[in-house]
Short mmCIF file of C-alpha atoms in Angstrom, two decimals:
data_model
loop_
_atom_site.label_atom_id
_atom_site.label_comp_id
_atom_site.label_asym_id
_atom_site.label_seq_id
_atom_site.Cartn_x
_atom_site.Cartn_y
_atom_site.Cartn_z
CA ILE A 11 34.85 2.17 6.64
CA ALA A 12 31.60 4.06 6.04
CA GLY A 13 29.24 1.12 6.50
CA ILE A 14 25.94 2.08 4.88
CA THR A 15 25.27 5.44 3.31
CA GLN A 16 21.90 6.77 2.21
CA ALA A 17 21.01 9.74 0.05
CA PRO A 18 19.39 12.14 0.24
CA THR A 19 19.19 12.84 3.97
CA SER A 20 15.79 14.39 3.52
CA GLN A 21 13.50 15.33 0.66
CA ILE A 22 10.21 17.08 0.10
CA LEU A 23 8.43 15.77 -2.94
CA ALA A 24 5.26 16.70 -4.80
CA ALA A 25 2.69 13.93 -5.17
CA GLY A 26 2.94 12.14 -8.49
CA ARG A 27 6.68 12.69 -8.86
CA ARG A 28 9.19 9.90 -9.25
CA MET A 29 11.88 9.53 -6.60
CA THR A 30 14.83 7.21 -6.08
CA LEU A 31 16.38 6.75 -2.66
CA ARG A 32 19.97 5.60 -2.81
CA CYS A 33 21.70 3.08 -0.56
CA THR A 34 25.30 1.91 -0.72
CA GLN A 35 27.19 -0.44 1.57
CA ASP A 36 30.89 -1.18 1.67
CA MET A 37 30.81 -4.26 3.89
CA ARG A 38 30.31 -6.74 1.01
CA HIS A 39 27.17 -8.03 2.66
CA ASN A 40 25.04 -10.41 0.62
CA ALA A 41 21.65 -9.25 1.83
CA MET A 42 20.12 -5.77 1.75
CA TYR A 43 16.78 -4.40 2.90
CA TRP A 44 14.54 -1.37 2.76
CA TYR A 45 12.30 -0.45 5.68
CA ARG A 46 9.96 2.39 6.42
CA GLN A 47 9.51 3.68 9.94
CA ASP A 48 6.20 5.19 11.00
CA LEU A 49 5.22 6.30 14.48
CA GLY A 50 3.65 3.49 16.48
CA LEU A 51 4.26 0.91 13.76
CA GLY A 52 7.95 0.23 14.19
CA LEU A 53 9.86 -0.74 11.07
CA ARG A 54 8.13 -2.47 8.20
CA LEU A 55 9.99 -4.27 5.46
CA ILE A 56 9.35 -2.92 1.96
CA HIS A 57 11.68 -4.99 -0.23
CA TYR A 58 14.75 -7.10 0.28
CA SER A 59 17.53 -8.75 -1.67
CA ASN A 60 19.27 -11.91 -0.53
CA THR A 61 22.06 -11.53 -3.07
CA ALA A 62 22.98 -9.45 -6.10
CA GLY A 63 20.57 -10.06 -8.96
CA THR A 64 17.65 -11.15 -6.78
CA THR A 65 14.94 -9.18 -4.99
CA GLY A 66 11.82 -9.99 -2.99
CA LYS A 67 8.73 -8.32 -1.60
CA GLY A 68 8.41 -7.51 2.05
CA GLU A 69 5.43 -6.55 4.15
CA VAL A 70 4.51 -3.28 2.39
CA PRO A 71 5.84 -3.38 -1.21
CA ASP A 72 3.04 -1.58 -3.07
CA GLY A 73 4.15 1.63 -4.76
CA TYR A 74 7.85 0.78 -4.44
CA SER A 75 10.38 -1.01 -6.62
CA VAL A 76 14.01 -2.02 -6.12
CA SER A 77 16.94 -3.35 -8.12
CA ARG A 78 20.16 -5.06 -7.13
CA ALA A 79 22.59 -4.83 -10.03
CA ASN A 80 25.64 -5.34 -7.82
CA THR A 81 26.54 -6.20 -4.22
CA ASP A 82 26.99 -2.66 -2.97
CA ASP A 83 23.95 -0.73 -4.23
CA PHE A 84 20.25 -1.17 -3.54
CA PRO A 85 18.15 1.79 -4.74
CA LEU A 86 14.49 2.18 -3.83
CA THR A 87 12.19 3.87 -6.36
CA LEU A 88 8.81 5.45 -5.84
CA ALA A 89 7.34 5.58 -9.34
CA SER A 90 4.56 8.04 -8.50
CA ALA A 91 4.74 9.30 -4.92
CA VAL A 92 1.65 9.60 -2.75
CA PRO A 93 1.25 11.37 0.64
CA SER A 94 0.94 8.01 2.47
CA GLN A 95 4.55 7.36 1.50
CA THR A 96 5.66 10.16 3.82
CA SER A 97 7.97 8.34 6.20
CA VAL A 98 11.53 7.75 7.28
CA TYR A 99 13.22 5.16 5.11
CA PHE A 100 16.07 2.98 6.33
CA CYS A 101 18.35 0.78 4.31
CA ALA A 102 20.08 -2.16 6.02
CA SER A 103 22.43 -4.97 5.12
CA SER A 104 23.52 -8.26 6.65
CA ASP A 105 26.13 -10.89 6.18
CA SER A 106 24.34 -14.19 5.74
CA GLN A 107 26.46 -15.88 8.33
CA ALA A 108 26.36 -13.23 11.07
CA ASP A 109 22.63 -12.50 10.72
CA THR A 110 22.91 -9.07 12.29
CA GLN A 111 21.44 -6.27 10.15
CA TYR A 112 23.28 -2.96 10.06
CA PHE A 113 21.34 0.18 9.31
CA GLY A 114 22.01 3.35 7.42
CA PRO A 115 21.23 6.82 8.82
CA GLY A 116 17.87 7.07 7.07
CA THR A 117 16.10 9.32 4.57
CA ARG A 118 13.22 11.49 5.73
CA LEU A 119 10.74 11.79 2.87
CA THR A 120 7.74 14.10 2.82
CA VAL A 121 5.21 13.81 0.00
CA LEU A 122 2.87 16.76 -0.36
CA ALA B 13 4.26 -16.01 10.15
CA GLN B 14 6.43 -14.25 12.68
CA SER B 15 5.69 -11.31 14.96
CA VAL B 16 6.96 -9.33 17.90
CA ALA B 17 5.08 -7.54 20.67
CA GLN B 18 6.49 -4.81 22.87
CA PRO B 19 3.68 -4.29 25.37
CA GLU B 20 4.94 -0.97 26.75
CA ASP B 21 5.04 2.16 24.62
CA GLN B 22 7.07 3.95 27.29
CA VAL B 23 9.29 3.00 30.21
CA LYS B 24 10.50 5.59 32.71
CA VAL B 25 13.11 4.93 35.37
CA ALA B 26 15.43 6.94 37.59
CA GLU B 27 19.14 6.93 36.89
CA GLY B 28 20.86 4.13 38.76
CA ASN B 29 17.74 1.96 38.90
CA PRO B 30 17.30 -1.28 36.95
CA LEU B 31 15.82 -1.01 33.46
CA THR B 32 13.68 -3.67 31.79
CA VAL B 33 12.14 -3.44 28.33
CA LYS B 34 9.74 -6.27 27.53
CA CYS B 35 9.46 -8.28 24.32
CA THR B 36 7.47 -11.36 23.37
CA TYR B 37 7.64 -13.11 20.02
CA SER B 38 5.95 -15.63 17.80
CA VAL B 39 7.68 -17.77 15.15
CA SER B 40 7.02 -21.16 13.65
CA GLY B 41 10.62 -22.36 13.83
CA ASN B 42 13.62 -21.56 16.00
CA PRO B 43 13.75 -17.86 16.88
CA TYR B 44 16.63 -15.55 16.13
CA LEU B 45 16.11 -12.54 18.42
CA PHE B 46 17.62 -9.07 18.31
CA TRP B 47 17.55 -5.79 20.18
CA TYR B 48 18.29 -2.46 18.53
CA VAL B 49 18.44 1.08 19.92
CA GLN B 50 17.62 4.28 18.06
CA TYR B 51 18.72 7.71 19.24
CA PRO B 52 16.86 10.79 17.92
CA ASN B 53 17.33 11.39 14.19
CA ARG B 54 19.68 8.43 13.89
CA GLY B 55 19.56 4.96 12.39
CA LEU B 56 19.18 1.79 14.42
CA GLN B 57 22.18 0.47 16.30
CA PHE B 58 22.59 -3.21 17.10
CA LEU B 59 22.69 -4.05 20.83
CA LEU B 60 22.62 -7.84 21.10
CA LYS B 61 21.21 -11.03 19.66
CA TYR B 62 20.23 -14.56 20.61
CA ILE B 63 20.76 -17.33 18.08
CA THR B 64 21.51 -20.37 20.21
CA GLY B 65 23.36 -21.33 23.38
CA ASP B 66 23.24 -19.58 26.76
CA ASN B 67 19.84 -18.04 27.45
CA LEU B 68 21.46 -14.92 28.95
CA VAL B 69 23.00 -12.76 26.26
CA LYS B 70 25.28 -9.83 26.98
CA GLY B 71 25.56 -6.93 24.58
CA SER B 72 26.76 -3.39 24.10
CA TYR B 73 26.62 -0.57 26.68
CA GLY B 74 26.00 -2.95 29.63
CA PHE B 75 22.74 -4.34 28.28
CA GLU B 76 21.73 -7.96 28.51
CA ALA B 77 18.69 -9.99 27.53
CA GLU B 78 17.27 -13.30 28.64
CA PHE B 79 15.74 -15.76 26.22
CA ASN B 80 12.81 -17.66 27.74
CA LYS B 81 11.46 -20.28 25.39
CA SER B 82 8.49 -21.34 27.51
CA GLN B 83 7.27 -17.75 27.84
CA THR B 84 8.39 -16.81 24.29
CA SER B 85 10.05 -13.73 25.73
CA PHE B 86 13.31 -11.87 25.20
CA HIS B 87 13.33 -9.00 27.70
CA LEU B 88 16.11 -6.41 27.61
CA LYS B 89 17.71 -5.47 30.91
CA LYS B 90 20.30 -3.16 32.37
CA PRO B 91 21.17 -3.32 36.08
CA SER B 92 21.82 0.42 36.48
CA ALA B 93 20.35 2.82 33.92
CA LEU B 94 22.05 5.99 32.71
CA VAL B 95 20.47 9.19 31.42
CA SER B 96 22.26 8.48 28.15
CA ASP B 97 20.23 5.24 27.79
CA SER B 98 17.17 7.35 26.97
CA ALA B 99 16.21 6.27 23.46
CA LEU B 100 13.79 4.17 21.40
CA TYR B 101 14.33 0.41 21.68
CA PHE B 102 13.22 -2.20 19.16
CA CYS B 103 12.94 -5.94 19.54
CA ALA B 104 13.09 -8.02 16.36
CA VAL B 105 12.70 -11.68 15.42
CA ARG B 106 13.24 -13.93 12.46
CA ASP B 107 12.51 -17.55 11.90
CA GLY B 108 15.83 -19.37 11.81
CA THR B 109 14.59 -21.67 9.06
CA ASN B 110 13.76 -19.02 6.45
CA ASP B 111 15.64 -16.20 4.78
CA TYR B 112 16.92 -13.05 6.41
CA LYS B 113 13.70 -11.09 6.94
CA LEU B 114 13.25 -9.53 10.35
CA SER B 115 9.98 -8.56 11.99
CA PHE B 116 10.18 -5.59 14.36
CA GLY B 117 8.10 -4.58 17.33
CA ALA B 118 6.53 -1.13 17.49
CA GLY B 119 9.27 0.11 19.82
CA THR B 120 9.52 1.22 23.44
CA THR B 121 10.62 4.72 24.40
CA VAL B 122 12.89 4.66 27.43
CA THR B 123 13.32 7.78 29.53
CA VAL B 124 15.91 7.79 32.28
CA ARG B 125 15.58 10.79 34.61
CA ALA B 126 18.51 12.19 36.52
#
């Protein structure tokens, strides 16, 4: 069982370009999440999805969008990247009953 | 609103000594509390959680944490630290009455010297 996979592992992107970070889980978890990790700030929630077909805004949603067409996939899109979106992005999922969130390996994104 | 504070950016201990990483929280309802560990260039790994029941929770790798409702704390402890415990530790909380969103602390870097 792979758990959660994220792609790409890392990316350097020019400002203004569009970018989609991919996240796939094979645990059949209902809920999925996107976080960004920045030094000294911990993890901040960008968007979340409680179940397939629904999404919600987290703490720092501006400049990002998500979709949840099925249970397994939860892509994060930056429509027009800016340097302040340089960060490490983590996808996570949880089973509604167990409450524990399980994290992917992360994507390191640099916007120049 | 919910929040977590980890008052120490860094904790340094000698191998074999006790390790404590502090965490205090704020929620409006019943707290669900979690500890995660992150090794360099890796994702977060779940260590332990408190939902209800015994205030002392035991988790992975010999770690434990004590829930203290009156002090709104959930400190992580290990009786005898190992060099391999050196990592970044995050405390997280969610309000048990709402959906699944977690709020994380800023993290505490633990260094265990040989």
